[in-house]
């Protein structure tokens, strides 16, 4: 809460106690056929740097909507969202793009790999829009592929990879710009339990060893068990955190 | 300040980095890319042919004018422009020619001429069918600015004697003699033995799209032609007049017209019974002809290019809606709207550039066969390439911008969900 306004890149040791995410009374309302639908009805939530949190709740409760707001893909209808001490409501679209690029990595249920690009090119994709020099970027991409155990598949297209392999490529992609925050929306939703365990193990490692803040939306108790904190969403409100 | 100075370089680096992806995307959709390339190629091929043929026509017009000479006029019997029914075309007489030579100010050469066709030339056992057989007075080659490859021009004496001599054009010379020199040889013009005294240099003008070339002719003294081929002795078909000062050509024409009207006893209400042609008339005619060609081909090329543009736009819209997930993902990982616009415009530009290169190749091939068929005279220049590349850029920007902007404006969540936009 008392984090200095411009300190997203403090050393890992002190960062662990700092607040990375501050949501204050965030609402999100969709207007459909002239009728407003309130999906988030006033969410107040702090998440500290280095946490591993699971967001759970029934279908339609607003978990994905909340994650999209956390990921700067969507803006609250009202309320404020401070990321690393910065009020994101004041940023324009280009600034949000840059912040997503630098500070946030995404993992989605359906992987979303670019079908015509190789595994390595997919990992490098966020780096294309960053300031990292090409050679360093490529080295980092190769190292991340090795870390998720896919060095041998670097040149494969997504269609030549299993679901679990594709999600590992997506995880490497989420890490390529070395963001502070990893957001995953049902990352194991399309995987069998053994493969899910692999992916969650990798996310846990990323959290523990690299000190990344990880937030996972999931239906699955086994998946949620990897997180040290469970946040329960019900009808657009935090029922338990 | 640092952000401001860094940002154009940053934009350039991103632009550079997405090019490989743009090319990969095109390769991943080969059939679609090929379709766009083909559509653009059609338009650019049409453009290539039009530019080349307009240049060709212009050059040909200038060659013809140059050949005709800016200091000369040609008088033909009959009113070519109005062509009154039943009017005689043999209206120019030797007396006219003499009167013009004697009293037209500024004229230094007056050359009556007539010509016949449907004559066969023979040498040994070789034949050459229907060249133009021209009857002319002395110094034909000089009067037409036509260099002699070898031999001499027709002389005053040739004309006075009705000598059985001739200048031979390049075409019959090659047909009858191949590479050998025709000088001093005697050929049969129909049944008349004629000695070749000179060979005209190759001129290479085609006669207005037909396959008759200007080189397909022999020139004999007009007296010989008239006597030996039983032509009317009083009249001839045309008169070529050369003047000292090309700048005064319009005045000369007026004087000549007044003189001929006087000689032909025409009243103030009578039409001319002759036609005076100068280089500017020829140029006017050729320009009008070229103008029609430009309009026709220009519309064709314009339509073809717009069609190419619409094909590009439609297939890009298709691509944008098919690649929603990719677009959403790119936005999620930090691609700005400008970066996405740039990627789709780059893809469009690669397609139109490829189409433009293919189109130039196609246009050149098309132009070659058209000029081989004698339908058009084409002249290819670097201008063709520059114009085609410009067309490619314009098509990509004009027709690619809306689909590219559509991609850039997508909401990442909607795009990732694959929902409508
Ligand atoms: N763009 C939108 N327009 C209108 N309503 C929307 C929109 N996006 C989401 N909603 C609605 O908001 C509610 C919450 O959606 P959300 O996707 O956040 O739920 P969720 O908790 O992630 O559900 P699930 O577990 O099924 O993924 C749903 O009722 C959904 O229909
Ligand atoms: Mg959801």
CSV table of N, CA, C and O in Angstrom, one decimal, chain B residues 82-127:
chain,number,residue,atom,x,y,z
B,82,UNK,N,-12.2,16.2,-97.0
B,82,UNK,CA,-13.7,16.2,-97.2
B,82,UNK,C,-14.2,15.1,-98.2
B,82,UNK,O,-15.3,14.8,-98.2
B,83,UNK,N,-13.2,14.7,-99.0
B,83,UNK,CA,-13.6,13.6,-100.0
B,83,UNK,C,-14.9,13.7,-100.6
B,83,UNK,O,-15.8,12.9,-100.4
B,84,UNK,N,-15.1,14.8,-101.4
B,84,UNK,CA,-16.4,14.9,-102.1
B,84,UNK,C,-16.6,13.8,-103.0
B,84,UNK,O,-15.7,13.3,-103.6
B,85,UNK,N,-17.9,13.3,-103.1
B,85,UNK,CA,-18.1,12.1,-103.9
B,85,UNK,C,-17.8,12.4,-105.4
B,85,UNK,O,-18.1,13.5,-105.9
B,86,UNK,N,-17.1,11.5,-106.0
B,86,UNK,CA,-16.8,11.6,-107.4
B,86,UNK,C,-15.7,12.6,-107.8
B,86,UNK,O,-15.4,12.8,-108.9
B,87,UNK,N,-15.1,13.1,-106.8
B,87,UNK,CA,-14.0,14.1,-107.1
B,87,UNK,C,-12.8,13.3,-107.6
B,87,UNK,O,-12.4,12.3,-107.1
B,88,UNK,N,-12.2,13.9,-108.6
B,88,UNK,CA,-11.0,13.3,-109.2
B,88,UNK,C,-9.8,13.4,-108.2
B,88,UNK,O,-9.7,14.4,-107.5
B,89,UNK,N,-9.0,12.4,-108.2
B,89,UNK,CA,-7.8,12.6,-107.4
B,89,UNK,C,-6.5,12.9,-108.3
B,89,UNK,O,-5.5,13.2,-107.8
B,90,UNK,N,-6.7,12.8,-109.6
B,90,UNK,CA,-5.6,13.2,-110.4
B,90,UNK,C,-5.9,14.7,-110.9
B,90,UNK,O,-6.6,14.9,-111.9
B,91,UNK,N,-5.4,15.6,-110.1
B,91,UNK,CA,-5.7,17.0,-110.4
B,91,UNK,C,-4.4,17.8,-110.5
B,91,UNK,O,-4.5,19.0,-110.9
B,92,UNK,N,-3.3,17.2,-110.2
B,92,UNK,CA,-2.0,17.9,-110.2
B,92,UNK,C,-1.3,17.6,-111.5
B,92,UNK,O,-1.2,16.5,-111.9
B,93,UNK,N,-0.9,18.7,-112.2
B,93,UNK,CA,-0.3,18.5,-113.5
B,93,UNK,C,1.1,19.0,-113.5
B,93,UNK,O,1.6,19.6,-112.6
B,94,UNK,N,1.8,18.6,-114.6
B,94,UNK,CA,3.2,19.1,-114.7
B,94,UNK,C,3.3,20.6,-114.8
B,94,UNK,O,4.2,21.2,-114.3
B,95,UNK,N,2.2,21.2,-115.4
B,95,UNK,CA,2.2,22.6,-115.4
B,95,UNK,C,2.1,23.2,-114.0
B,95,UNK,O,2.8,24.2,-113.7
B,96,UNK,N,1.3,22.6,-113.1
B,96,UNK,CA,1.3,23.0,-111.7
B,96,UNK,C,2.7,23.0,-111.1
B,96,UNK,O,3.2,23.9,-110.5
B,97,UNK,N,3.4,21.8,-111.3
B,97,UNK,CA,4.7,21.6,-110.7
B,97,UNK,C,5.6,22.7,-111.2
B,97,UNK,O,6.4,23.3,-110.4
B,98,UNK,N,5.6,23.0,-112.5
B,98,UNK,CA,6.5,24.0,-113.0
B,98,UNK,C,6.2,25.4,-112.5
B,98,UNK,O,7.0,26.1,-112.1
B,99,UNK,N,4.9,25.7,-112.4
B,99,UNK,CA,4.4,27.0,-111.9
B,99,UNK,C,4.9,27.2,-110.4
B,99,UNK,O,5.4,28.2,-110.0
B,100,UNK,N,4.7,26.1,-109.6
B,100,UNK,CA,5.1,26.2,-108.2
B,100,UNK,C,6.6,26.4,-108.1
B,100,UNK,O,7.1,27.3,-107.4
B,101,UNK,N,7.4,25.6,-108.9
B,101,UNK,CA,8.8,25.7,-108.9
B,101,UNK,C,9.3,27.1,-109.3
B,101,UNK,O,10.2,27.7,-108.7
B,102,UNK,N,8.6,27.7,-110.2
B,102,UNK,CA,8.9,29.0,-110.7
B,102,UNK,C,8.5,30.2,-109.8
B,102,UNK,O,9.3,31.1,-109.5
B,103,UNK,N,7.3,30.1,-109.2
B,103,UNK,CA,6.8,31.3,-108.6
B,103,UNK,C,6.5,31.2,-107.1
B,103,UNK,O,6.0,32.2,-106.5
B,104,UNK,N,6.7,30.0,-106.4
B,104,UNK,CA,6.4,30.0,-105.0
B,104,UNK,C,7.6,30.4,-104.2
B,104,UNK,O,8.7,29.9,-104.3
B,105,UNK,N,7.4,31.5,-103.4
B,105,UNK,CA,8.6,32.1,-102.7
B,105,UNK,C,9.0,31.1,-101.6
B,105,UNK,O,8.2,30.4,-101.0
B,106,UNK,N,10.3,31.0,-101.5
B,106,UNK,CA,10.9,30.2,-100.4
B,106,UNK,C,11.1,28.7,-100.7
B,106,UNK,O,11.7,28.0,-99.9
B,107,UNK,N,10.5,28.2,-101.8
B,107,UNK,CA,10.6,26.8,-102.2
B,107,UNK,C,11.9,26.6,-102.9
B,107,UNK,O,12.3,27.4,-103.8
B,108,UNK,N,12.6,25.5,-102.6
B,108,UNK,CA,13.9,25.3,-103.4
B,108,UNK,C,13.8,23.9,-104.1
B,108,UNK,O,14.7,23.6,-104.9
B,109,UNK,N,12.9,23.1,-103.7
B,109,UNK,CA,12.8,21.8,-104.5
B,109,UNK,C,11.3,21.4,-104.7
B,109,UNK,O,10.5,21.5,-103.7
B,110,UNK,N,11.0,21.1,-105.9
B,110,UNK,CA,9.6,20.7,-106.2
B,110,UNK,C,9.7,19.3,-106.8
B,110,UNK,O,10.3,19.2,-107.9
B,111,UNK,N,9.2,18.3,-106.2
B,111,UNK,CA,9.4,16.9,-106.7
B,111,UNK,C,8.1,16.2,-106.9
B,111,UNK,O,7.4,15.8,-106.0
B,112,UNK,N,7.7,16.2,-108.2
B,112,UNK,CA,6.5,15.4,-108.5
B,112,UNK,C,6.7,13.9,-108.3
B,112,UNK,O,7.8,13.5,-108.5
B,113,UNK,N,5.7,13.2,-107.9
B,113,UNK,CA,5.9,11.8,-107.7
B,113,UNK,C,4.5,11.1,-107.9
B,113,UNK,O,3.5,11.6,-107.7
B,114,UNK,N,4.7,9.8,-108.3
B,114,UNK,CA,3.5,9.0,-108.4
B,114,UNK,C,4.0,7.6,-108.0
B,114,UNK,O,5.2,7.3,-108.0
B,115,UNK,N,3.1,6.7,-107.8
B,115,UNK,CA,3.5,5.3,-107.4
B,115,UNK,C,2.5,4.3,-107.9
B,115,UNK,O,1.4,4.6,-108.1
B,116,UNK,N,3.0,3.1,-108.1
B,116,UNK,CA,2.2,2.0,-108.4
B,116,UNK,C,2.5,0.8,-107.6
B,116,UNK,O,3.6,0.8,-107.0
B,117,UNK,N,1.5,-0.1,-107.4
B,117,UNK,CA,1.7,-1.3,-106.7
B,117,UNK,C,1.4,-2.5,-107.5
B,117,UNK,O,1.2,-2.3,-108.7
B,118,UNK,N,1.3,-3.6,-106.9
B,118,UNK,CA,0.9,-4.8,-107.6
B,118,UNK,C,1.9,-5.1,-108.8
B,118,UNK,O,1.4,-5.4,-109.9
B,119,UNK,N,3.1,-4.9,-108.5
B,119,UNK,CA,4.1,-5.2,-109.5
B,119,UNK,C,5.1,-6.2,-108.9
B,119,UNK,O,5.3,-6.2,-107.7
B,120,UNK,N,5.6,-7.2,-109.7
B,120,UNK,CA,6.5,-8.1,-109.1
B,120,UNK,C,7.9,-7.8,-109.6
B,120,UNK,O,8.1,-7.5,-110.8
B,121,UNK,N,8.9,-7.9,-108.7
B,121,UNK,CA,10.3,-7.7,-109.0
B,121,UNK,C,10.9,-9.1,-109.2
B,121,UNK,O,10.6,-10.0,-108.4
B,122,UNK,N,11.8,-9.2,-110.1
B,122,UNK,CA,12.5,-10.5,-110.3
B,122,UNK,C,14.0,-10.2,-110.4
B,122,UNK,O,14.4,-9.3,-111.0
B,123,UNK,N,14.7,-11.2,-109.8
B,123,UNK,CA,16.2,-11.2,-110.1
B,123,UNK,C,16.6,-12.6,-110.0
B,123,UNK,O,16.3,-13.3,-109.1
B,124,UNK,N,17.3,-13.1,-111.1
B,124,UNK,CA,17.6,-14.5,-111.2
B,124,UNK,C,16.3,-15.3,-111.1
B,124,UNK,O,15.3,-15.0,-111.8
B,125,UNK,N,16.2,-16.2,-110.2
B,125,UNK,CA,14.9,-16.9,-110.0
B,125,UNK,C,14.2,-16.5,-108.7
B,125,UNK,O,13.3,-17.2,-108.2
B,126,UNK,N,14.6,-15.3,-108.2
B,126,UNK,CA,13.9,-14.8,-107.0
B,126,UNK,C,12.9,-13.8,-107.4
B,126,UNK,O,13.1,-13.0,-108.3
B,127,UNK,N,11.8,-13.9,-106.7
B,127,UNK,CA,10.7,-12.9,-106.9
B,127,UNK,C,10.5,-12.1,-105.6
B,127,UNK,O,10.7,-12.5,-104.5
